[in-house]
Amino acid sequence: MADLHDARELDETVLAKLDELVPFAPLHQPVALAFARAARLRWPHARQGVAFDTDFHASLAPWSRRLPVPEAWDALGIRRYGFHGLAFASALRIVAGHDTGILKGRAVFAHLGGGCSVNAVEGGRSRDTTMALTPLGGIPSPTRSGDLDPGALLYLLRHERLDAQALEDGLDRSAGLAGIAGHGDMRVLLADPGPQAQLAVELFAVRIAQSIAAMATGIGGLDHVVFSGGIGHRAPVLRARIVARLAWLGLALAPDVNDAGATRIDRGGGPSIWNVAIDEERELAESALAWL
Ligand SMILES: Nc1ncnc2c1ncn2[C@@H]1O[C@H](COP(=O)(O)OP(=O)(O)O)[C@@H](O)[C@H]1O
Ligand SMILES: CC(=O)OP(=O)(O)O
Ligand SMILES: [Mg+2]
């Protein structure tokens, strides 16, 4: 994984390396590779390129990259790589179009979609991020657990005799919001007054607010907060619940502007707060242009 950085030609050698990474992202990698192979069959004479969702995180701080595991596991590649790099790059590009200050300041990005992660960016470079080796780590997502006590997995393996497939199914597809409330659609959960739906939303909002504060701590402060993704961009109520928990950091929304779904949504005076419709495909295309 370590040598797959910059965008490049997608040839058979790179495809074979990407096949080896399927175990790290079972929800994502098989779909992306099937699509790439179908495109090769359909357009055999076209040149095909690839850009990596982890690439934005090549600049992670050493204390973020290294996981606190035995040295021998680190040598196996058990490290933080981070994901949603195309999403964060797009969000950064959009906000920089309004305020170039974000390229010099301390920013925390909350990308809340099918998968959710929070990212610390200092001077335009990623320094820390909540997802780690796989898109299962970090904050909870609609159907993924996020971080757990690793002892819980040992207990399930050893005493409940769950195998790796059962753990993967549970953690990737039946956990997160869906684990608590039975399904992971934030639209439905926000409209559901039932206790399980409310617990799921509250847990989600608190964990994200905590992660924003934690990410800010790693980069020594907070000048900008940026929301993106299907939930982050489309659910003003959730943004309000998250930001309300960060008032002690000086964050304050302008409620009308937030409800209207505007791009800049803070009240002024504290860190700026942004709400952006990202374009991951454009980031892919920009990477491809750089490679060509
Ligand atoms: N109006 C909305 N309010 C709250 N959540 C929404 C809204 N629209 C979409 N979502 C949620 O956004 C998520 C999908 O986010 P998106 O970034 O589009 O997905 P993906 O990561 O799969 O590309 C789904 O969990 C969906 O429930
Ligand atoms: C990397 C990742 O988790 O992507 P998504 O949020 O689109 O599932
Ligand atoms: Mg996504």
PDB file of C-alpha atoms in Angstrom, residues 32 71 79 86 130 134 143 145 161 169 184 192 197 201 228 230 237-238 248 250 277:
ATOM      1  CA  ALA A  32     -14.186   0.109  -7.904  1.00  0.00           C
ATOM      2  CA  GLU A  71       6.630  -2.649  15.943  1.00  0.00           C
ATOM      3  CA  ARG A  79      -0.880   2.038  10.107  1.00  0.00           C
ATOM      4  CA  LEU A  86     -10.957  13.095  -2.657  1.00  0.00           C
ATOM      5  CA  THR A 130     -10.270   9.544  12.166  1.00  0.00           C
ATOM      6  CA  THR A 134      -9.688   0.672   6.853  1.00  0.00           C
ATOM      7  CA  THR A 143     -23.944   1.045   8.977  1.00  0.00           C
ATOM      8  CA  SER A 145     -19.245   0.744  13.880  1.00  0.00           C
ATOM      9  CA  ARG A 161     -17.051 -18.079  18.481  1.00  0.00           C
ATOM     10  CA  ASP A 169     -20.768  -8.393   8.397  1.00  0.00           C
ATOM     11  CA  GLY A 184     -28.958   3.898   8.848  1.00  0.00           C
ATOM     12  CA  ASP A 192     -38.500   9.338  14.218  1.00  0.00           C
ATOM     13  CA  ALA A 197     -33.689   6.583  16.729  1.00  0.00           C
ATOM     14  CA  VAL A 201     -28.761  10.529  16.422  1.00  0.00           C
ATOM     15  CA  SER A 228     -19.796  17.753   3.627  1.00  0.00           C
ATOM     16  CA  GLY A 230     -24.999  13.342   2.153  1.00  0.00           C
ATOM     17  CA  VAL A 237     -30.580  19.935  12.140  1.00  0.00           C
ATOM     18  CA  LEU A 238     -27.626  17.629  12.642  1.00  0.00           C
ATOM     19  CA  TRP A 248     -17.172  26.440  24.208  1.00  0.00           C
ATOM     20  CA  GLY A 250     -16.426  29.731  20.017  1.00  0.00           C
ATOM     21  CA  ALA A 277     -21.501  20.157  -1.935  1.00  0.00           C
TER      22      ALA A 277
END
